[in-house]
PDB file of C-alpha atoms in Angstrom:
ATOM      1  CA  MET A  27      44.804  10.370 -14.768  1.00 70.00           C
ATOM      2  CA  ALA A  28      42.572  13.393 -15.338  1.00 80.00           C
ATOM      3  CA  ALA A  29      40.381  11.295 -17.632  1.00 81.00           C
ATOM      4  CA  LEU A  30      39.904   8.736 -14.878  1.00 78.00           C
ATOM      5  CA  GLU A  31      38.946  11.484 -12.417  1.00 82.00           C
ATOM      6  CA  ASN A  32      36.467  12.939 -14.922  1.00 82.00           C
ATOM      7  CA  LEU A  33      34.975   9.493 -15.460  1.00 77.00           C
ATOM      8  CA  ARG A  34      34.654   8.968 -11.702  1.00 82.00           C
ATOM      9  CA  GLU A  35      32.934  12.355 -11.240  1.00 82.00           C
ATOM     10  CA  HIS A  36      30.601  11.658 -14.175  1.00 79.00           C
ATOM     11  CA  TRP A  37      29.721   8.230 -12.745  1.00 79.00           C
ATOM     12  CA  LEU A  38      28.958   9.745  -9.330  1.00 80.00           C
ATOM     13  CA  VAL A  39      26.515  12.183 -10.929  1.00 79.00           C
ATOM     14  CA  VAL A  40      24.904   9.573 -13.197  1.00 82.00           C
ATOM     15  CA  GLY A  41      24.901   6.886 -10.512  1.00 83.00           C
ATOM     16  CA  THR A  42      23.323   9.236  -8.009  1.00 83.00           C
ATOM     17  CA  GLU A  43      20.682  10.288 -10.535  1.00 85.00           C
ATOM     18  CA  LEU A  44      19.854   6.653 -11.317  1.00 84.00           C
ATOM     19  CA  LEU A  45      19.599   5.830  -7.623  1.00 83.00           C
ATOM     20  CA  VAL A  46      17.299   8.796  -6.992  1.00 83.00           C
ATOM     21  CA  ARG A  47      15.066   7.871  -9.940  1.00 84.00           C
ATOM     22  CA  ALA A  48      14.866   4.227  -8.875  1.00 83.00           C
ATOM     23  CA  THR A  49      14.041   5.177  -5.284  1.00 86.00           C
ATOM     24  CA  ARG A  50      11.420   7.648  -6.436  1.00 84.00           C
ATOM     25  CA  GLY A  51       9.846   4.981  -8.646  1.00 83.00           C
ATOM     26  CA  ILE A  52       9.738   2.488  -5.787  1.00 84.00           C
ATOM     27  CA  CYS A  53       8.145   5.071  -3.491  1.00 86.00           C
ATOM     28  CA  ASP A  54       5.561   6.030  -6.126  1.00 85.00           C
ATOM     29  CA  GLY A  55       4.723   2.350  -6.615  1.00 85.00           C
ATOM     30  CA  SER A  56       4.369   1.826  -2.872  1.00 89.00           C
ATOM     31  CA  LEU A  57       2.051   4.813  -2.557  1.00 87.00           C
ATOM     32  CA  LEU A  58      -0.030   3.571  -5.475  1.00 88.00           C
ATOM     33  CA  ASN A  59      -0.287   0.092  -3.948  1.00 89.00           C
ATOM     34  CA  ALA A  60      -1.264   1.552  -0.571  1.00 90.00           C
ATOM     35  CA  GLU A  61      -3.980   3.707  -2.108  1.00 90.00           C
ATOM     36  CA  THR A  62      -5.292   0.762  -4.116  1.00 91.00           C
ATOM     37  CA  GLY A  63      -5.392  -1.340  -0.945  1.00 91.00           C
ATOM     38  CA  ARG A  64      -7.298   1.342   0.936  1.00 92.00           C
ATOM     39  CA  THR A  65      -9.795   1.648  -1.920  1.00 92.00           C
ATOM     40  CA  ASP A  66     -10.341  -2.123  -1.998  1.00 93.00           C
ATOM     41  CA  THR A  67     -10.773  -2.228   1.765  1.00 92.00           C
ATOM     42  CA  ARG A  68     -13.350   0.581   1.702  1.00 92.00           C
ATOM     43  CA  ALA A  69     -15.291  -1.200  -1.044  1.00 92.00           C
ATOM     44  CA  ARG A  70     -15.316  -4.484   0.898  1.00 92.00           C
ATOM     45  CA  ILE A  71     -16.456  -2.760   4.078  1.00 90.00           C
ATOM     46  CA  GLU A  72     -19.304  -1.121   2.160  1.00 89.00           C
ATOM     47  CA  GLU A  73     -20.275  -4.462   0.592  1.00 89.00           C
ATOM     48  CA  TRP A  74     -20.308  -6.242   3.952  1.00 89.00           C
ATOM     49  CA  SER A  75     -22.206  -3.388   5.574  1.00 87.00           C
ATOM     50  CA  SER A  76     -24.939  -3.746   2.974  1.00 85.00           C
ATOM     51  CA  VAL A  77     -25.043  -7.529   3.531  1.00 85.00           C
ATOM     52  CA  LEU A  78     -25.234  -7.123   7.314  1.00 83.00           C
ATOM     53  CA  ALA A  79     -28.078  -4.648   6.894  1.00 81.00           C
ATOM     54  CA  LEU A  80     -30.157  -7.450   5.336  1.00 82.00           C
ATOM     55  CA  TYR A  81     -30.221  -9.359   8.615  1.00 82.00           C
ATOM     56  CA  THR A  82     -32.414  -8.259  11.474  1.00 70.00           C
ATOM     57  CA  PRO A  83     -30.677  -7.883  14.792  1.00 71.00           C
ATOM     58  CA  VAL A  84     -31.161 -10.825  17.113  1.00 63.00           C
ATOM     59  CA  ASN A  85     -32.712 -10.069  20.477  1.00 58.00           C
ATOM     60  CA  GLU A  86     -29.853 -10.233  22.963  1.00 55.00           C
ATOM     61  CA  SER A  87     -32.051 -11.841  25.618  1.00 55.00           C
ATOM     62  CA  ASP A  88     -32.468 -14.914  23.380  1.00 52.00           C
ATOM     63  CA  SER A  89     -28.831 -15.905  23.674  1.00 55.00           C
ATOM     64  CA  VAL A  90     -27.817 -19.503  23.144  1.00 55.00           C
ATOM     65  CA  ARG A  91     -26.684 -21.283  26.280  1.00 56.00           C
ATOM     66  CA  VAL A  92     -24.252 -24.162  26.302  1.00 55.00           C
ATOM     67  CA  SER A  93     -24.384 -26.760  29.037  1.00 55.00           C
ATOM     68  CA  ALA A  94     -21.744 -29.293  29.895  1.00 51.00           C
TER      69      ALA A  94
END
């Protein structure tokens, strides 16, 4: 019976350690994915900003009118 109790205690320690490591790995992966996403988004915004800068602003008084 003592051996079974020792095994149960050992499993609780090992199981808890495995759970903590797995959770930590998932969190690290999520943070890495989030940072990668932010970096990609910044790069795309910079690319589009440079493309938009190529076009001259349209005079707002020359707006297109739609008639029915």
